[in-house]
Tab-separated table of C-alpha atoms in Angstrom:
chain	number	residue	atom	x	y	z
A	15	UNK	CA	10.545	-8.326	37.620
A	16	UNK	CA	9.929	-5.146	35.696
A	17	UNK	CA	6.363	-4.631	34.543
A	18	UNK	CA	5.206	-2.816	31.439
A	19	UNK	CA	1.557	-2.207	30.728
A	20	UNK	CA	-0.233	-1.251	27.537
A	21	UNK	CA	-3.640	0.282	27.142
A	22	UNK	CA	-5.915	-0.610	25.542
A	23	UNK	CA	-5.303	-4.319	25.076
A	24	UNK	CA	-7.496	-4.289	22.013
A	25	UNK	CA	-9.294	-1.636	20.011
A	26	UNK	CA	-11.559	-1.530	16.995
A	27	UNK	CA	-11.833	1.720	15.114
A	28	UNK	CA	-13.279	2.986	11.875
A	29	UNK	CA	-11.159	3.867	8.907
A	30	UNK	CA	-10.029	7.478	9.012
A	31	UNK	CA	-10.061	7.848	12.789
A	32	UNK	CA	-7.055	8.061	15.104
A	33	UNK	CA	-6.138	5.702	17.898
A	34	UNK	CA	-3.792	6.278	20.826
A	35	UNK	CA	-1.964	3.424	22.536
A	36	UNK	CA	-0.272	3.977	25.906
A	37	UNK	CA	2.794	2.167	27.186
A	38	UNK	CA	3.722	2.501	30.850
A	39	UNK	CA	6.616	1.186	32.881
A	40	UNK	CA	5.019	0.507	36.260
A	41	UNK	CA	7.935	-0.079	38.601
A	42	UNK	CA	10.950	1.466	36.947
A	43	UNK	CA	11.975	4.502	34.964
A	44	UNK	CA	12.488	3.829	31.301
A	45	UNK	CA	14.943	6.002	29.474
A	46	UNK	CA	14.290	4.130	26.242
A	47	UNK	CA	11.124	2.700	24.792
A	48	UNK	CA	10.667	0.814	21.546
A	49	UNK	CA	7.531	0.379	19.475
A	50	UNK	CA	6.904	-2.657	17.298
A	51	UNK	CA	4.193	-4.020	15.091
A	52	UNK	CA	3.655	-7.663	14.420
A	53	UNK	CA	1.591	-9.316	11.730
A	54	UNK	CA	0.280	-12.885	12.133
A	55	UNK	CA	3.008	-15.541	12.107
A	56	UNK	CA	5.715	-12.922	11.625
A	57	UNK	CA	8.413	-11.532	13.848
A	58	UNK	CA	8.324	-8.159	15.551
A	59	UNK	CA	9.118	-5.265	13.263
A	60	UNK	CA	10.753	-2.307	14.958
A	61	UNK	CA	8.884	0.906	14.175
A	62	UNK	CA	10.695	3.477	16.274
A	63	UNK	CA	13.013	4.091	19.184
A	64	UNK	CA	11.869	6.621	21.746
A	65	UNK	CA	14.132	8.289	24.272
A	66	UNK	CA	12.585	10.322	27.070
A	67	UNK	CA	12.452	14.013	26.296
A	68	UNK	CA	13.565	13.758	22.703
A	69	UNK	CA	11.994	13.025	19.350
A	70	UNK	CA	11.524	9.432	18.351
A	71	UNK	CA	13.799	7.851	15.778
A	72	UNK	CA	11.772	6.057	13.142
A	73	UNK	CA	12.853	3.044	11.150
A	74	UNK	CA	13.087	3.353	7.411
A	75	UNK	CA	9.693	3.012	5.789
A	76	UNK	CA	7.706	3.990	8.882
A	77	UNK	CA	5.761	7.214	8.360
A	78	UNK	CA	6.412	9.480	11.308
A	79	UNK	CA	3.387	11.655	10.508
A	80	UNK	CA	1.144	8.630	10.593
A	81	UNK	CA	2.587	6.950	13.680
A	82	UNK	CA	3.070	9.708	16.227
A	83	UNK	CA	5.221	8.758	19.188
A	84	UNK	CA	5.525	10.782	22.350
A	85	UNK	CA	7.780	9.880	25.276
A	86	UNK	CA	6.903	12.676	27.657
A	87	UNK	CA	8.031	11.055	30.895
A	88	UNK	CA	10.238	8.266	32.167
A	89	UNK	CA	7.215	6.026	32.653
A	90	UNK	CA	4.965	6.797	29.695
A	91	UNK	CA	5.181	6.637	25.938
A	92	UNK	CA	2.270	6.877	23.532
A	93	UNK	CA	1.776	5.767	19.949
A	94	UNK	CA	-0.970	7.461	17.977
A	95	UNK	CA	-2.047	5.896	14.711
A	96	UNK	CA	-3.507	8.776	12.725
A	97	UNK	CA	-6.082	8.370	9.970
A	98	UNK	CA	-6.061	4.628	10.431
A	99	UNK	CA	-6.727	2.330	7.505
A	100	UNK	CA	-7.438	-1.415	7.408
A	101	UNK	CA	-3.817	-2.131	6.486
A	102	UNK	CA	-2.803	-0.626	9.853
A	103	UNK	CA	-4.588	-3.484	11.604
A	104	UNK	CA	-1.886	-5.279	13.536
A	105	UNK	CA	-0.539	-6.230	16.950
A	106	UNK	CA	1.374	-3.283	18.410
A	107	UNK	CA	3.899	-3.961	21.161
A	108	UNK	CA	6.017	-1.609	23.219
A	109	UNK	CA	9.076	-2.292	25.296
A	110	UNK	CA	10.729	-0.230	27.985
A	111	UNK	CA	14.161	-0.326	29.480
A	112	UNK	CA	17.264	1.546	30.361
A	113	UNK	CA	20.067	2.054	27.923
A	114	UNK	CA	22.669	1.048	30.466
A	115	UNK	CA	24.161	-1.112	31.685
A	116	UNK	CA	23.036	-3.962	29.500
A	117	UNK	CA	20.012	-2.744	27.504
A	118	UNK	CA	17.520	-5.391	28.579
A	119	UNK	CA	13.997	-4.504	27.625
A	120	UNK	CA	10.684	-5.431	29.183
A	121	UNK	CA	7.710	-5.794	26.927
A	122	UNK	CA	4.109	-4.810	27.244
A	123	UNK	CA	1.357	-7.352	26.566
A	124	UNK	CA	0.531	-5.794	23.218
A	125	UNK	CA	-2.441	-3.988	21.703
A	126	UNK	CA	-4.534	-5.584	18.987
A	127	UNK	CA	-5.739	-2.889	16.572
A	128	UNK	CA	-8.471	-3.665	14.090
A	129	UNK	CA	-9.471	-0.985	11.604
A	130	UNK	CA	-12.788	-1.512	9.860
B	19	UNK	CA	18.614	-6.153	9.827
B	20	UNK	CA	18.749	-8.251	12.971
B	21	UNK	CA	22.043	-9.904	12.015
B	22	UNK	CA	21.403	-13.009	14.067
B	23	UNK	CA	20.658	-16.427	12.633
B	24	UNK	CA	18.545	-19.050	14.342
B	25	UNK	CA	16.951	-22.299	13.157
B	26	UNK	CA	13.342	-21.792	12.155
B	27	UNK	CA	12.038	-24.523	14.410
B	28	UNK	CA	13.086	-27.122	16.959
B	29	UNK	CA	11.341	-29.886	18.817
B	30	UNK	CA	11.923	-31.243	22.268
B	31	UNK	CA	10.409	-33.806	24.539
B	32	UNK	CA	9.002	-32.727	27.848
B	33	UNK	CA	11.464	-32.821	30.768
B	34	UNK	CA	14.458	-33.092	28.452
B	35	UNK	CA	17.074	-30.359	27.981
B	36	UNK	CA	16.849	-28.073	24.988
B	37	UNK	CA	19.738	-26.248	23.377
B	38	UNK	CA	18.681	-23.339	21.170
B	39	UNK	CA	21.548	-22.008	19.027
B	40	UNK	CA	22.092	-18.503	17.724
B	41	UNK	CA	24.726	-17.182	15.366
B	42	UNK	CA	25.777	-13.550	15.713
B	43	UNK	CA	29.029	-13.476	13.830
B	44	UNK	CA	28.976	-9.675	13.326
B	45	UNK	CA	28.780	-8.942	17.033
B	46	UNK	CA	30.837	-6.008	18.270
B	47	UNK	CA	32.695	-5.701	21.537
B	48	UNK	CA	29.947	-3.656	23.189
B	49	UNK	CA	26.969	-5.712	22.017
B	50	UNK	CA	25.076	-7.691	24.606
B	51	UNK	CA	23.335	-10.953	23.737
B	52	UNK	CA	19.712	-11.056	24.775
B	53	UNK	CA	17.142	-13.826	24.592
B	54	UNK	CA	13.415	-13.299	24.679
B	55	UNK	CA	10.506	-15.622	24.087
B	56	UNK	CA	6.989	-14.992	22.898
B	57	UNK	CA	3.785	-16.907	23.338
B	58	UNK	CA	0.938	-16.382	20.838
B	59	UNK	CA	-0.855	-13.054	21.179
B	60	UNK	CA	1.458	-11.887	23.959
B	61	UNK	CA	4.369	-9.537	24.188
B	62	UNK	CA	7.834	-11.070	24.360
B	63	UNK	CA	9.199	-12.115	27.733
B	64	UNK	CA	12.774	-11.473	28.811
B	65	UNK	CA	14.687	-14.706	29.350
B	66	UNK	CA	18.355	-13.972	29.865
B	67	UNK	CA	21.222	-11.834	28.670
B	68	UNK	CA	24.996	-11.870	28.735
B	69	UNK	CA	28.106	-10.168	27.443
B	70	UNK	CA	31.063	-12.528	27.623
B	71	UNK	CA	30.619	-15.035	30.416
B	72	UNK	CA	28.072	-17.814	30.662
B	73	UNK	CA	25.001	-16.836	32.646
B	74	UNK	CA	22.432	-18.713	34.672
B	75	UNK	CA	19.077	-17.643	36.024
B	76	UNK	CA	15.926	-19.355	37.194
B	77	UNK	CA	14.605	-19.682	33.657
B	78	UNK	CA	17.607	-20.776	31.632
B	79	UNK	CA	21.329	-20.766	31.054
B	80	UNK	CA	23.201	-18.871	28.372
B	81	UNK	CA	26.399	-20.295	26.978
B	82	UNK	CA	28.459	-17.785	24.988
B	83	UNK	CA	31.203	-18.943	22.668
B	84	UNK	CA	34.688	-17.740	23.445
B	85	UNK	CA	34.782	-15.625	20.261
B	86	UNK	CA	31.230	-14.400	21.043
B	87	UNK	CA	30.084	-15.151	17.522
B	88	UNK	CA	27.508	-17.628	18.712
B	89	UNK	CA	25.539	-18.490	21.802
B	90	UNK	CA	23.230	-21.206	23.046
B	91	UNK	CA	20.190	-20.857	25.232
B	92	UNK	CA	19.759	-23.898	27.431
B	93	UNK	CA	16.465	-24.904	28.969
B	94	UNK	CA	17.445	-27.590	31.433
B	95	UNK	CA	14.093	-29.386	31.569
B	96	UNK	CA	11.596	-28.353	28.956
B	97	UNK	CA	7.976	-28.116	29.973
B	98	UNK	CA	4.900	-27.627	27.840
B	99	UNK	CA	4.855	-24.011	29.006
B	100	UNK	CA	8.225	-23.469	27.352
B	101	UNK	CA	6.693	-23.893	23.898
B	102	UNK	CA	7.173	-20.469	22.302
B	103	UNK	CA	9.125	-18.532	19.712
B	104	UNK	CA	12.593	-17.769	21.049
B	105	UNK	CA	14.429	-14.711	19.826
B	106	UNK	CA	18.143	-14.050	20.103
B	107	UNK	CA	19.223	-10.418	19.742
B	108	UNK	CA	22.585	-8.762	19.763
B	109	UNK	CA	22.156	-5.251	20.986
B	110	UNK	CA	23.829	-2.041	21.892
B	111	UNK	CA	20.438	-0.441	22.530
B	112	UNK	CA	19.392	-1.547	19.052
B	113	UNK	CA	16.439	-3.891	19.487
B	114	UNK	CA	15.763	-5.517	16.119
B	115	UNK	CA	14.306	-8.984	16.068
B	116	UNK	CA	15.094	-11.755	13.647
B	117	UNK	CA	12.736	-14.564	12.761
B	118	UNK	CA	13.408	-16.558	15.924
B	119	UNK	CA	13.095	-20.291	16.623
B	120	UNK	CA	9.711	-21.861	17.184
B	121	UNK	CA	10.139	-24.446	19.935
B	122	UNK	CA	7.630	-27.266	20.124
B	123	UNK	CA	7.582	-29.371	23.279
B	124	UNK	CA	6.070	-32.829	22.996
B	125	UNK	CA	4.517	-34.499	26.039
């Protein structure tokens, strides 16, 4: 099956610093990647849709200047949390897939971000 | 807005079949139906998807209503490892999750 990796799997950072999370599709080319955040006992909340070579489309209420998404190649997308604050502490998950024919997505294992 | 409705929770006994329902009454002709499941502190795992016809794979079966407004994920023999939150999504490259169904499997 298709494999998606995320790095790091967990990170602790100080308030005010920036953190970059990488999402890689290891055995296929992903034309579309999605970024989610998930709080404890809640569902995944879509943050943005990223298509290779174009700017990410952010969901309403997600600050694009705070959550920088880059999808520079068909196998790599990055999410940078800038000037992180404790309220940004969450589980961040990416998915990768191809828009056609049937849009199935393959998810990374997630990155646990803790901001102190 | 995920626009799918699932029961919050379901229980099953080990080695018995489980039928997980999903309502997607606003589905359009080009929307696929996807199912994923998630274990605690892990990313979701793809289970199965379909468009119009019923589908089978090694993990599960997907039964799609004739009008496509609902579907049922069938686990033929539940195991303890199947305990997870199951998400049903209707998508045309729009991957929004609803609340999902938390499946508990009792030994």
